[in-house]
Amino acid sequence: MSSSEQIAKNARRAGNVLKTISDKNRSNVLYKIHDELKKNASTIEKANQLDLEAAITSGLSPSLIKRLDLFKGDKFDTMLQGIKDVADLEDPVGKVKIARQLDEDLILYQVTAPVGVLLVIFESRPEVIANITALAIKSGNAGILKGGKESVNTFREMARIINGTISRYEAETGVPVGSVQLIETREDVSGLLLQDEYIDLVVPRGSNALVRQIKANTKIPVLGHADGICSVYLDDEADLEKAKRITLDAKTNYPAGCNAMETLLINPKLPNWWRVLDHLSRKGDVVLHLTKDAKEAYIQKLKEEGTFDDFSSTKIVDVDESKDFDGEFLSLDCAVKFVSSTKEAIEHINLHSSKHTDAIVTENEQHAELFLKGIDSSGVYWNASTRFADGFRYGFGTEVGISTSKIHARGPVGLDGLVTYQYQLRGTGQVASDYLGAGGKKAFVHKDLDITKVTL
Amino acid sequence: MSSSEQIAKNARRAGNVLKTISDKNRSNVLYKIHDELKKNASTIEKANQLDLEAAITSGLSPSLIKRLDLFKGDKFDTMLQGIKDVADLEDPVGKVKIARQLDEDLILYQVTAPVGVLLVIFESRPEVIANITALAIKSGNAGILKGGKESVNTFREMARIINGTISRYEAETGVPVGSVQLIETREDVSGLLLQDEYIDLVVPRGSNALVRQIKANTKIPVLGHADGICSVYLDDEADLEKAKRITLDAKTNYPAGCNAMETLLINPKLPNWWRVLDHLSRKGDVVLHLTKDAKEAYIQKLKEEGTFDDFSSTKIVDVDESKDFDGEFLSLDCAVKFVSSTKEAIEHINLHSSKHTDAIVTENEQHAELFLKGIDSSGVYWNASTRFADGFRYGFGTEVGISTSKIHARGPVGLDGLVTYQYQLRGTGQVASDYLGAGGKKAFVHKDLDITKVTL
């Protein structure tokens, strides 16, 4: 058996036990982990120093070094608090979603259940291991964790403490050793991506290239996103002030964010549409990548206004249609295109977007409804900035990631994304052959019960 | 562009339109399809005759020929009625699952939406094409359909009528041509399994071998099941009468069903456990494949009772542990094993089952709760036969299939399995930078609204 298979099997075994543990005990062990990490701050800090020294020696950029430093400011305390925050969340497991009486004393329940085994691959921020551990255990899933290699010493020390704690309290809480396994090499990851028999979900939190590579190399469902190609469409009936506010926020609030606007679609029938470009360019310092017709029309307007000469030509460039509509700039750049209708905007977005989040700005309700129904992305917005696509802004308590898959979990994903459901049927000896369709004469009742009154 | 890619792109384009069409119009077109199929019964019957003749010539078995015959008994009328039944179901699209106020005039909705494009592969039963067409259009999904080759003439004629109807009423209903595409060759299927950019879900309805082959050759999520390895565990505190009833039903009501019992786990501390085997064997004519210890213990009991000599040795055989616990018999055979506790039963099932449906028979509530929580299958039953795992028995109105995947849709799947969800955010010009966490000072409200009172 390969080491990957052994790791995956161990996780499966742990996950099978973990899913039977009460929320109280799952949360308890998180509190214990919190306490032990706090108590062992000094050994963690020593390990973190090793990583920092290695990073400095190898000439890592100051911003990356800053990310590695677990004891900068209140980062360590925030991490500890985060564990308790997750422990205190409502139990995502065992929620009754459907309760249906099939017959007397024969009740069908649809109940949330852990997905099983998670493979989580994340960047070199050392605090993430605590966060992922908390999310996995809280949701009843076994986690196989691979962090960025630059934090290996910190991860190793924290994993030692986390696993020591789980082991010490196993008899008390029932949370089994093997619930959290740290792996250290890329080879382990490659091997684990083949273990679709034992691993149920891969959660990559890292660069687009990483996510794309993972998706290409596994049959396991992936919760994540490679690209965030978000568009804003300015309808011919857009409110110009809203259009200016929304596009400026969507593009410039955090250009590196996956929910930032990358493409602006404009219906040129919108009166004074070009003032939105002016706003983006002058107020937001955005470089506009314009299609030929849009560029000509915009320059024409600027000339009419007599403001063209103010403009640096570097702020208005030709769009490269071979790629600018199909990738992220992640910078103060924006592709701009004319479309003649909501329908054409929908077609462009469904063809080019990464199914993340797309917005329409309009006062016309029919156009808005068509857009909301027609766009195939996880987030469809009317008169709001794409930047709202975020687990905290959605009120999910914590964010596992943002998914651009079309099934299981879409958009910002909270703890809900780490659970699935099972059907529980609770009877008193009933058999199918007594019922119509299987040889018997009894009919099913099929009466839905009020799930707010059901306790299992 | 390959023909597969063209088919997939056409479906995507049709799906993008179809998801904007109202339930009324989606249902309307199904009524039109019903009427046209009814009106053209004679040309369909002629085509069906061609398939039947070819089947007879090629020496197909009588039971297969019977399946091909669309005009046997009331099959054709039942098919027609089925289209109307699906049309009359509640709209699965546009249901509000979450409504949350983020701030004044900024409301987040989680709303069900079609998955997009389905590739449905099914057997040679000609009526299935009408059923799948109805399910796809009702749920707002474009469907690419491949039926068994033995019914090719019937499928072709019915597809001609269905597509003619969609085309004729496109202006009226908005349901676009391309919503339903019939493909005819295995080569097309292979090509389409690669189109994960355009196809969102594969629904194979056929043999285990077919499903397994599809799963091995695509990155597209598959809704279906290759195996139904269902187990029943008789706890030491089982009620013997319930144990007899449930195992007999689970094994013999329809042995070829995917929800039939294939493995019986017995805790030998259950008094008179062997009477269950007697019942299965004598009443149900079941061949018991016993582990060594179980076989010895059973024979011992029979000898004590003085009934051993009645027994044909062909009814008690040695289990082949290398395969009998990991496959379906689909016949009146059952693998039998002793386990010493609920925990051991759970471990066996989680290791060997196909995550379909497993049951415990016990009067001990703690044992039952542990089983219900610990089993990793889509269906977990307490004191009920595994044969209840069925969309009609669950009250789903119609059954798309039974899924043994762990995410998206599990167990018997109704129309719900053909929809996913999107987040709609409806605002009045709000931008993230006004709020805490993105540079502003406003706090989010995050107040859940009563979804029963929300209409979009």
XYZ file of N, CA, C and O in Angstrom, chain A residues 277-444:
672
model
N -16.529 55.647 -17.356
C -15.122 55.374 -17.697
C -14.218 56.480 -17.140
O -13.146 56.204 -16.580
N -14.669 57.702 -17.304
C -13.934 58.829 -16.750
C -13.699 58.669 -15.249
O -12.604 58.886 -14.737
N -14.768 58.269 -14.562
C -14.726 58.096 -13.111
C -13.720 57.014 -12.731
O -12.880 57.193 -11.851
N -13.808 55.902 -13.441
C -12.884 54.794 -13.169
C -11.439 55.219 -13.409
O -10.543 54.932 -12.617
N -11.265 55.925 -14.485
C -9.927 56.275 -14.910
C -9.328 57.389 -14.040
O -8.205 57.286 -13.546
N -10.105 58.436 -13.819
C -9.573 59.591 -13.084
C -9.595 59.359 -11.579
O -8.636 59.654 -10.867
N -10.697 58.837 -11.083
C -10.832 58.663 -9.640
C -10.151 57.375 -9.183
O -9.565 57.315 -8.107
N -10.234 56.349 -10.045
C -9.736 55.041 -9.608
C -8.397 54.658 -10.212
O -7.865 53.601 -9.901
N -7.894 55.526 -11.089
C -6.597 55.254 -11.698
C -6.589 53.938 -12.491
O -5.565 53.254 -12.581
N -7.735 53.620 -13.060
C -7.883 52.352 -13.766
C -7.409 52.487 -15.214
O -7.687 53.499 -15.866
N -6.694 51.484 -15.681
C -6.320 51.411 -17.092
C -7.440 50.693 -17.839
O -7.771 49.545 -17.521
N -8.031 51.373 -18.818
C -9.175 50.817 -19.540
C -8.701 50.118 -20.808
O -8.029 50.724 -21.640
N -9.067 48.840 -20.912
C -8.729 48.064 -22.104
C -9.989 48.002 -22.959
O -10.875 47.181 -22.701
N -10.047 48.858 -23.992
C -11.309 49.052 -24.713
C -11.327 48.343 -26.059
O -10.308 48.289 -26.765
N -12.513 47.831 -26.407
C -12.675 47.328 -27.769
C -12.628 48.544 -28.703
O -12.820 49.688 -28.278
N -12.428 48.258 -29.989
C -12.195 49.341 -30.952
C -13.339 50.369 -30.945
O -13.114 51.579 -30.832
N -14.584 49.868 -31.036
C -15.716 50.794 -31.112
C -15.871 51.611 -29.829
O -16.161 52.807 -29.859
N -15.632 50.955 -28.703
C -15.769 51.657 -27.426
C -14.686 52.722 -27.287
O -14.944 53.841 -26.821
N -13.484 52.371 -27.728
C -12.385 53.324 -27.616
C -12.646 54.565 -28.478
O -12.509 55.694 -28.009
N -13.073 54.305 -29.709
C -13.354 55.437 -30.602
C -14.460 56.326 -30.042
O -14.359 57.550 -30.038
N -15.502 55.685 -29.548
C -16.637 56.458 -29.025
C -16.221 57.268 -27.795
O -16.629 58.415 -27.616
N -15.396 56.649 -26.959
C -14.970 57.312 -25.729
C -14.083 58.526 -26.062
O -14.292 59.641 -25.547
N -13.131 58.318 -26.948
C -12.231 59.417 -27.326
C -13.028 60.556 -27.967
O -12.798 61.742 -27.689
N -13.996 60.177 -28.770
C -14.886 61.164 -29.397
C -15.571 62.025 -28.328
O -15.585 63.264 -28.415
N -16.093 61.364 -27.308
C -16.776 62.094 -26.231
C -15.803 63.011 -25.506
O -16.125 64.160 -25.181
N -14.597 62.517 -25.249
C -13.599 63.314 -24.533
C -13.228 64.545 -25.366
O -13.063 65.649 -24.819
N -13.132 64.338 -26.665
C -12.785 65.459 -27.532
C -13.906 66.490 -27.547
O -13.667 67.701 -27.494
N -15.145 65.990 -27.619
C -16.305 66.900 -27.589
C -16.285 67.739 -26.319
O -16.591 68.922 -26.323
N -15.924 67.099 -25.228
C -15.861 67.779 -23.928
C -14.635 68.679 -23.809
O -14.540 69.475 -22.874
N -13.686 68.453 -24.671
C -12.435 69.201 -24.580
C -11.518 68.740 -23.477
O -10.669 69.480 -22.988
N -11.694 67.465 -23.024
C -10.839 66.971 -21.938
C -9.882 65.887 -22.409
O -9.187 65.272 -21.618
N -9.848 65.664 -23.703
C -9.032 64.552 -24.197
C -7.543 64.769 -23.929
O -6.809 63.828 -23.625
N -7.130 66.026 -24.003
C -5.704 66.293 -23.871
C -5.175 66.054 -22.461
O -3.976 65.833 -22.267
N -6.096 66.090 -21.449
C -5.680 65.777 -20.073
C -5.177 64.346 -19.962
O -4.468 63.994 -19.023
N -5.645 63.523 -20.910
C -5.540 62.091 -20.744
C -4.186 61.526 -21.126
O -3.665 61.819 -22.190
N -3.658 60.722 -20.268
C -2.472 59.969 -20.656
C -2.938 58.815 -21.532
O -3.914 58.132 -21.194
N -2.292 58.623 -22.651
C -2.709 57.552 -23.552
C -2.518 56.179 -22.910
O -3.072 55.192 -23.344
N -1.717 56.131 -21.870
C -1.509 54.839 -21.209
C -2.752 54.396 -20.442
O -2.844 53.250 -20.026
N -3.693 55.304 -20.230
C -4.902 54.931 -19.491
C -5.989 54.355 -20.401
O -6.982 53.836 -19.928
N -5.824 54.524 -21.706
C -6.806 53.977 -22.655
C -6.044 53.111 -23.646
O -5.346 53.631 -24.520
N -6.202 51.810 -23.506
C -5.444 50.925 -24.391
C -6.393 49.990 -25.129
O -7.568 49.885 -24.787
N -5.858 49.342 -26.170
C -6.673 48.390 -26.924
C -6.816 47.089 -26.135
O -5.840 46.567 -25.603
N -8.035 46.610 -26.106
C -8.245 45.328 -25.452
C -7.633 44.231 -26.323
O -7.609 44.357 -27.554
N -7.120 43.208 -25.695
C -6.672 42.028 -26.433
C -7.780 40.985 -26.324
O -7.902 40.290 -25.313
N -8.595 40.928 -27.377
C -9.792 40.067 -27.281
C -9.443 38.596 -27.162
O -10.274 37.783 -26.771
N -8.204 38.251 -27.504
C -7.817 36.840 -27.418
C -7.638 36.410 -25.970
O -7.596 35.217 -25.671
N -7.503 37.371 -25.028
C -7.343 36.929 -23.638
C -7.954 37.834 -22.581
O -8.308 37.373 -21.505
N -8.147 39.127 -22.875
C -8.540 40.033 -21.796
C -9.929 39.738 -21.215
O -10.215 40.104 -20.073
N -10.803 39.102 -21.996
C -12.134 38.776 -21.465
C -12.164 37.399 -20.792
O -13.181 36.987 -20.254
N -11.038 36.697 -20.850
C -11.022 35.313 -20.352
C -10.023 35.080 -19.236
O -9.658 33.938 -18.945
N -9.546 36.154 -18.628
C -8.602 35.983 -17.525
C -8.759 37.119 -16.534
O -9.506 38.073 -16.761
N -8.046 36.977 -15.420
C -8.076 38.024 -14.396
C -6.900 38.967 -14.610
O -5.781 38.529 -14.862
N -7.146 40.272 -14.472
C -6.027 41.217 -14.418
C -5.431 41.224 -13.002
O -4.230 41.294 -12.819
N -6.316 41.178 -11.991
C -5.896 41.270 -10.584
C -5.109 42.554 -10.326
O -4.217 42.601 -9.474
N -5.437 43.587 -11.098
C -4.734 44.873 -10.991
C -5.724 45.960 -11.385
O -6.893 45.677 -11.662
N -5.264 47.202 -11.420
C -6.170 48.302 -11.767
C -6.355 48.381 -13.284
O -6.191 49.434 -13.903
N -6.677 47.256 -13.879
C -6.976 47.183 -15.304
C -8.390 46.638 -15.465
O -8.847 45.843 -14.640
N -9.022 47.052 -16.552
C -10.391 46.583 -16.775
C -10.673 46.495 -18.265
O -10.390 47.430 -19.016
N -11.203 45.335 -18.688
C -11.606 45.179 -20.084
C -12.993 45.799 -20.254
O -13.863 45.617 -19.401
N -13.168 46.539 -21.355
C -14.431 47.242 -21.567
C -14.976 46.906 -22.947
O -14.220 46.905 -23.932
N -16.277 46.624 -22.998
C -16.892 46.220 -24.268
C -18.300 46.790 -24.356
O -18.994 46.883 -23.338
N -18.709 47.166 -25.542
C -20.105 47.573 -25.778
C -20.967 46.342 -26.022
O -20.568 45.433 -26.758
N -22.140 46.328 -25.438
C -23.148 45.326 -25.812
C -24.455 46.076 -26.037
O -24.691 47.128 -25.449
N -25.313 45.514 -26.871
C -26.479 46.292 -27.285
C -27.747 45.965 -26.489
O -28.776 46.588 -26.708
N -27.655 44.996 -25.596
C -28.858 44.611 -24.843
C -28.469 43.761 -23.642
O -27.344 43.251 -23.559
N -29.413 43.587 -22.739
C -29.206 42.695 -21.594
C -28.909 41.285 -22.100
O -28.033 40.598 -21.575
N -29.639 40.887 -23.129
C -29.447 39.554 -23.691
C -28.011 39.358 -24.170
O -27.387 38.319 -23.898
N -27.477 40.371 -24.851
C -26.113 40.262 -25.344
C -25.111 40.247 -24.178
O -24.092 39.542 -24.224
N -25.426 40.999 -23.136
C -24.557 40.992 -21.945
C -24.534 39.600 -21.321
O -23.474 39.063 -20.954
N -25.715 38.997 -21.215
C -25.812 37.645 -20.639
C -24.984 36.658 -21.469
O -24.233 35.850 -20.933
N -25.130 36.779 -22.799
C -24.394 35.847 -23.659
C -22.881 35.997 -23.492
O -22.153 35.014 -23.400
N -22.432 37.266 -23.436
C -20.992 37.482 -23.243
C -20.537 36.861 -21.914
O -19.529 36.149 -21.853
N -21.290 37.138 -20.860
C -20.870 36.686 -19.523
C -20.907 35.156 -19.438
O -19.964 34.531 -18.950
N -21.977 34.547 -19.932
C -22.042 33.083 -19.844
C -20.932 32.407 -20.645
O -20.505 31.305 -20.319
N -20.454 33.104 -21.681
C -19.381 32.535 -22.495
C -18.006 32.746 -21.841
O -17.147 31.868 -21.889
N -17.800 33.896 -21.215
C -16.453 34.261 -20.766
C -16.234 34.203 -19.256
O -15.101 34.106 -18.810
N -17.304 34.289 -18.464
C -17.082 34.425 -17.025
C -16.635 33.102 -16.425
O -16.744 32.050 -17.040
N -16.129 33.182 -15.220
C -15.701 31.954 -14.538
C -16.785 31.476 -13.579
O -16.509 30.724 -12.664
N -18.009 31.927 -13.775
C -19.154 31.510 -12.949
C -18.977 31.909 -11.486
O -19.351 31.171 -10.587
N -18.357 33.044 -11.269
C -18.152 33.541 -9.913
C -19.296 34.509 -9.586
O -20.334 34.086 -9.069
N -19.178 35.781 -9.954
C -20.184 36.776 -9.583
C -20.266 37.835 -10.669
O -19.241 38.346 -11.125
N -21.477 38.136 -11.091
C -21.673 39.144 -12.126
C -22.856 40.030 -11.763
O -23.827 39.570 -11.165
N -22.745 41.318 -12.129
C -23.754 42.287 -11.695
C -24.333 43.062 -12.863
O -23.648 43.323 -13.865
N -25.589 43.466 -12.717
C -26.224 44.397 -13.653
C -26.532 45.674 -12.881
O -26.931 45.608 -11.706
N -26.323 46.810 -13.522
C -26.754 48.078 -12.957
C -27.878 48.582 -13.847
O -27.664 48.829 -15.042
N -29.060 48.672 -13.292
C -30.213 49.130 -14.077
C -31.347 49.528 -13.149
O -31.433 49.052 -12.017
N -32.208 50.403 -13.645
C -33.445 50.728 -12.933
C -34.625 49.992 -13.558
O -35.745 50.101 -13.075
N -34.346 49.243 -14.620
C -35.408 48.528 -15.328
C -35.549 47.118 -14.748
O -34.656 46.271 -14.899
N -36.666 46.871 -14.102
C -36.847 45.620 -13.378
C -36.834 44.403 -14.305
O -36.264 43.360 -13.965
N -37.436 44.569 -15.487
C -37.475 43.428 -16.415
C -36.076 43.036 -16.876
O -35.742 41.859 -16.958
N -35.259 44.051 -17.168
C -33.885 43.753 -17.560
C -33.153 43.044 -16.412
O -32.411 42.093 -16.617
N -33.401 43.561 -15.205
C -32.725 42.974 -14.049
C -33.137 41.516 -13.858
O -32.293 40.632 -13.646
N -34.441 41.265 -13.957
C -34.912 39.890 -13.736
C -34.362 38.942 -14.795
O -34.004 37.802 -14.497
N -34.293 39.420 -16.040
C -33.729 38.580 -17.096
C -32.262 38.266 -16.798
O -31.816 37.120 -16.939
N -31.546 39.277 -16.337
C -30.134 39.092 -16.000
C -29.992 38.097 -14.843
O -29.181 37.153 -14.902
N -30.773 38.286 -13.800
C -30.675 37.423 -12.615
C -30.986 35.972 -12.970
O -30.383 35.045 -12.442
N -31.924 35.790 -13.888
C -32.270 34.420 -14.295
C -31.310 33.859 -15.324
O -31.080 32.665 -15.382
N -30.791 34.721 -16.179
C -30.035 34.233 -17.339
C -28.573 33.954 -17.077
O -27.963 33.153 -17.780
N -28.006 34.608 -16.077
C -26.584 34.429 -15.810
C -26.359 33.113 -15.074
O -27.061 32.775 -14.129
N -25.329 32.405 -15.496
C -25.078 31.043 -15.020
C -24.047 31.013 -13.886
O -23.427 29.987 -13.646
N -23.828 32.109 -13.199
C -22.778 32.177 -12.177
C -23.342 31.965 -10.783
O -24.551 32.036 -10.568
N -22.452 31.732 -9.826
C -22.947 31.468 -8.470
C -23.537 32.722 -7.853
O -24.469 32.636 -7.063
N -23.018 33.894 -8.213
C -23.577 35.143 -7.702
C -24.105 35.995 -8.837
O -23.420 36.219 -9.836
N -25.362 36.433 -8.732
C -25.968 37.307 -9.744
C -26.540 38.507 -9.008
O -27.411 38.361 -8.158
N -26.014 39.688 -9.313
C -26.317 40.874 -8.512
C -27.051 41.937 -9.323
O -26.756 42.150 -10.494
N -27.910 42.637 -8.638
C -28.631 43.757 -9.232
C -28.332 45.003 -8.401
O -28.672 45.051 -7.223
N -27.681 45.952 -9.017
C -27.364 47.224 -8.352
C -26.566 47.046 -7.063
O -26.860 47.683 -6.035
N -25.575 46.174 -7.111
C -24.672 46.040 -5.964
C -23.310 45.618 -6.495
O -23.204 44.989 -7.559
N -22.277 45.948 -5.756
C -20.911 45.649 -6.185
C -20.593 44.158 -6.063
O -20.983 43.511 -5.082
N -19.847 43.644 -7.022
C -19.448 42.231 -6.980
C -18.602 41.911 -5.740
O -18.476 40.744 -5.363
N -18.056 42.949 -5.122
C -17.201 42.750 -3.958
C -17.959 42.190 -2.749
O -17.350 41.780 -1.763
N -19.281 42.178 -2.812
C -20.035 41.594 -1.697
C -19.945 40.064 -1.673
O -20.381 39.432 -0.715
N -19.407 39.470 -2.711
C -19.319 38.001 -2.772
C -18.248 37.510 -1.811
O -17.073 37.378 -2.162
N -18.653 37.238 -0.612
C -17.711 36.942 0.468
C -18.491 36.325 1.623
O -19.584 36.805 1.968
N -17.944 35.284 2.224
C -18.646 34.564 3.278
C -19.007 35.433 4.482
O -20.084 35.289 5.054
N -18.120 36.318 4.854
C -18.415 37.160 6.019
C -19.522 38.149 5.683
O -20.438 38.369 6.469
N -19.451 38.728 4.465
C -20.494 39.680 4.060
C -21.843 38.988 3.912
O -22.878 39.577 4.175
N -21.826 37.723 3.517
C -23.069 36.960 3.398
C -23.594 36.520 4.772
O -24.686 35.980 4.880
N -22.764 36.681 5.792
C -23.208 36.288 7.133
C -23.049 34.813 7.420
O -23.821 34.229 8.171
N -22.018 34.173 6.841
C -21.830 32.732 7.037
C -21.000 32.396 8.271
O -20.732 31.222 8.532
N -20.558 33.423 9.004
C -19.812 33.146 10.230
C -18.362 32.845 9.953
O -17.464 33.403 10.533
N -18.120 31.927 9.040
C -16.754 31.637 8.646
C -16.783 31.272 7.177
O -17.821 30.878 6.658
N -15.671 31.415 6.509
C -15.653 31.093 5.090
C -14.675 29.957 4.815
O -13.504 30.031 5.157
N -15.184 28.909 4.212
C -14.337 27.778 3.842
C -13.631 28.076 2.523
O -12.500 27.654 2.296
N -14.293 28.803 1.658
C -13.722 29.140 0.369
C -14.814 29.709 -0.513
O -15.954 29.879 -0.085
N -14.454 30.021 -1.748
C -15.449 30.460 -2.724
C -15.407 29.467 -3.865
O -14.349 29.197 -4.426
N -16.553 28.913 -4.176
C -16.616 27.842 -5.165
C -17.186 28.340 -6.481
O -18.183 29.066 -6.501
N -16.561 27.935 -7.578
C -17.148 28.216 -8.885
C -17.659 26.938 -9.549
O -17.961 26.929 -10.734
N -17.724 25.850 -8.776
C -18.387 24.655 -9.281
C -19.879 24.930 -9.364
O -20.369 25.857 -8.734
N -20.584 24.110 -10.124
C -22.018 24.334 -10.237
C -22.836 23.466 -9.300
O -24.021 23.715 -9.112
N -22.218 22.444 -8.733
C -22.995 21.616 -7.805
C -22.333 21.593 -6.434
O -21.237 22.103 -6.261
N -23.025 21.000 -5.482
C -22.631 20.896 -4.083
C -22.623 22.258 -3.393
O -23.540 22.596 -2.685
N -21.572 23.044 -3.584
C -21.494 24.333 -2.908
C -21.077 25.378 -3.921
O -20.107 25.189 -4.643
N -21.797 26.488 -3.981
C -21.508 27.543 -4.956
C -21.266 28.859 -4.237
O -21.883 29.144 -3.217
N -20.385 29.667 -4.828
C -20.142 30.995 -4.272
C -19.426 30.895 -2.940
O -18.747 29.901 -2.655
N -19.541 31.931 -2.107
C -18.905 31.855 -0.792
C -19.490 30.674 -0.032
O -20.697 30.459 -0.040
N -18.618 29.900 0.608
C -19.065 28.670 1.256
C -18.725 28.728 2.740
O -17.574 28.955 3.105
N -19.721 28.551 3.559
C -19.498 28.470 4.999
C -19.348 27.012 5.402
O -19.074 26.142 4.573
N -19.535 26.738 6.676
C -19.423 25.357 7.156
C -20.370 24.420 6.412
O -20.096 23.228 6.288
N -21.496 24.971 5.920
C -22.453 24.177 5.138
C -21.807 23.435 3.983
O -22.296 22.388 3.557
N -20.730 23.997 3.435
C -20.071 23.372 2.291
C -19.313 22.112 2.670
O -18.880 21.357 1.805
N -19.126 21.905 3.976
C -18.399 20.717 4.426
C -19.345 19.620 4.907
O -18.913 18.614 5.451
N -20.636 19.842 4.717
C -21.585 18.775 5.044
C -22.398 18.410 3.816
O -22.519 19.168 2.866
N -22.915 17.212 3.855
C -23.831 16.724 2.841
C -25.070 16.242 3.605
O -25.333 16.763 4.693
N -25.808 15.298 3.088
C -26.959 14.831 3.856
C -27.110 13.332 3.700
O -26.522 12.715 2.813
N -27.871 12.769 4.610
C -28.243 11.358 4.506
C -29.743 11.258 4.742
O -30.329 12.104 5.406
N -30.336 10.189 4.239
C -31.720 9.893 4.577
C -31.745 8.879 5.705
O -31.168 7.800 5.581
N -32.402 9.248 6.789
C -32.634 8.303 7.875
C -34.087 7.848 7.765
O -34.982 8.682 7.666
N -34.282 6.542 7.804
C -35.649 6.037 7.834
C -35.815 5.301 9.155
O -35.046 4.382 9.462
N -36.779 5.732 9.952
C -36.987 5.141 11.267
C -38.348 4.448 11.276
O -39.378 5.104 11.116
N -38.312 3.129 11.407
C -39.544 2.365 11.335
C -39.736 1.475 12.534
O -39.018 1.567 13.537
N -40.699 0.591 12.417
C -40.975 -0.372 13.481
C -41.162 -1.753 12.866
O -42.047 -2.502 13.279
N -40.350 -2.026 11.842
C -40.407 -3.338 11.213
C -41.100 -3.361 9.867
O -41.360 -4.429 9.320
N -41.365 -2.193 9.286
C -42.079 -2.153 8.004
C -41.253 -2.765 6.860
O -40.032 -2.656 6.840
N -41.991 -3.362 5.930
C -41.357 -3.936 4.744
C -42.052 -3.409 3.496
O -43.258 -3.128 3.516
N -41.296 -3.287 2.409
C -41.819 -2.692 1.178
C -42.947 -3.528 0.583
O -43.890 -2.985 -0.001
N -42.863 -4.855 0.749
C -43.828 -5.724 0.077
C -45.245 -5.579 0.619
O -46.176 -6.111 0.036
N -45.410 -4.839 1.711
C -46.767 -4.570 2.193
C -47.427 -3.417 1.439
O -48.621 -3.168 1.605
N -46.636 -2.697 0.638
C -47.132 -1.454 0.045
C -47.380 -1.601 -1.449
O -46.764 -2.431 -2.131
N -48.246 -0.745 -1.949
C -48.549 -0.694 -3.375
C -47.273 -0.510 -4.185
O -46.404 0.267 -3.808
N -47.157 -1.174 -5.262
C -45.987 -1.031 -6.124
C -44.950 -2.100 -5.864
O -44.071 -2.327 -6.680
N -45.031 -2.749 -4.695
C -44.055 -3.802 -4.406
C -44.784 -5.076 -4.000
O -44.213 -5.939 -3.341
N -46.055 -5.168 -4.357
C -46.791 -6.406 -4.124
C -47.865 -6.307 -3.052
O -48.696 -7.199 -2.917
N -47.863 -5.201 -2.279
C -48.825 -5.083 -1.187
C -49.954 -4.119 -1.504
O -50.097 -3.660 -2.640
N -50.754 -3.811 -0.478
C -51.949 -3.013 -0.709
C -51.952 -1.685 0.032
O -52.840 -0.855 -0.163
N -50.973 -1.511 0.944
C -50.959 -0.258 1.702
C -50.505 0.898 0.812
O -49.648 0.727 -0.054
N -51.093 2.066 1.061
C -50.648 3.265 0.336
C -49.755 4.093 1.267
O -49.894 4.041 2.492
N -48.841 4.825 0.686
C -47.997 5.706 1.497
C -48.765 6.973 1.874
O -49.633 7.435 1.130
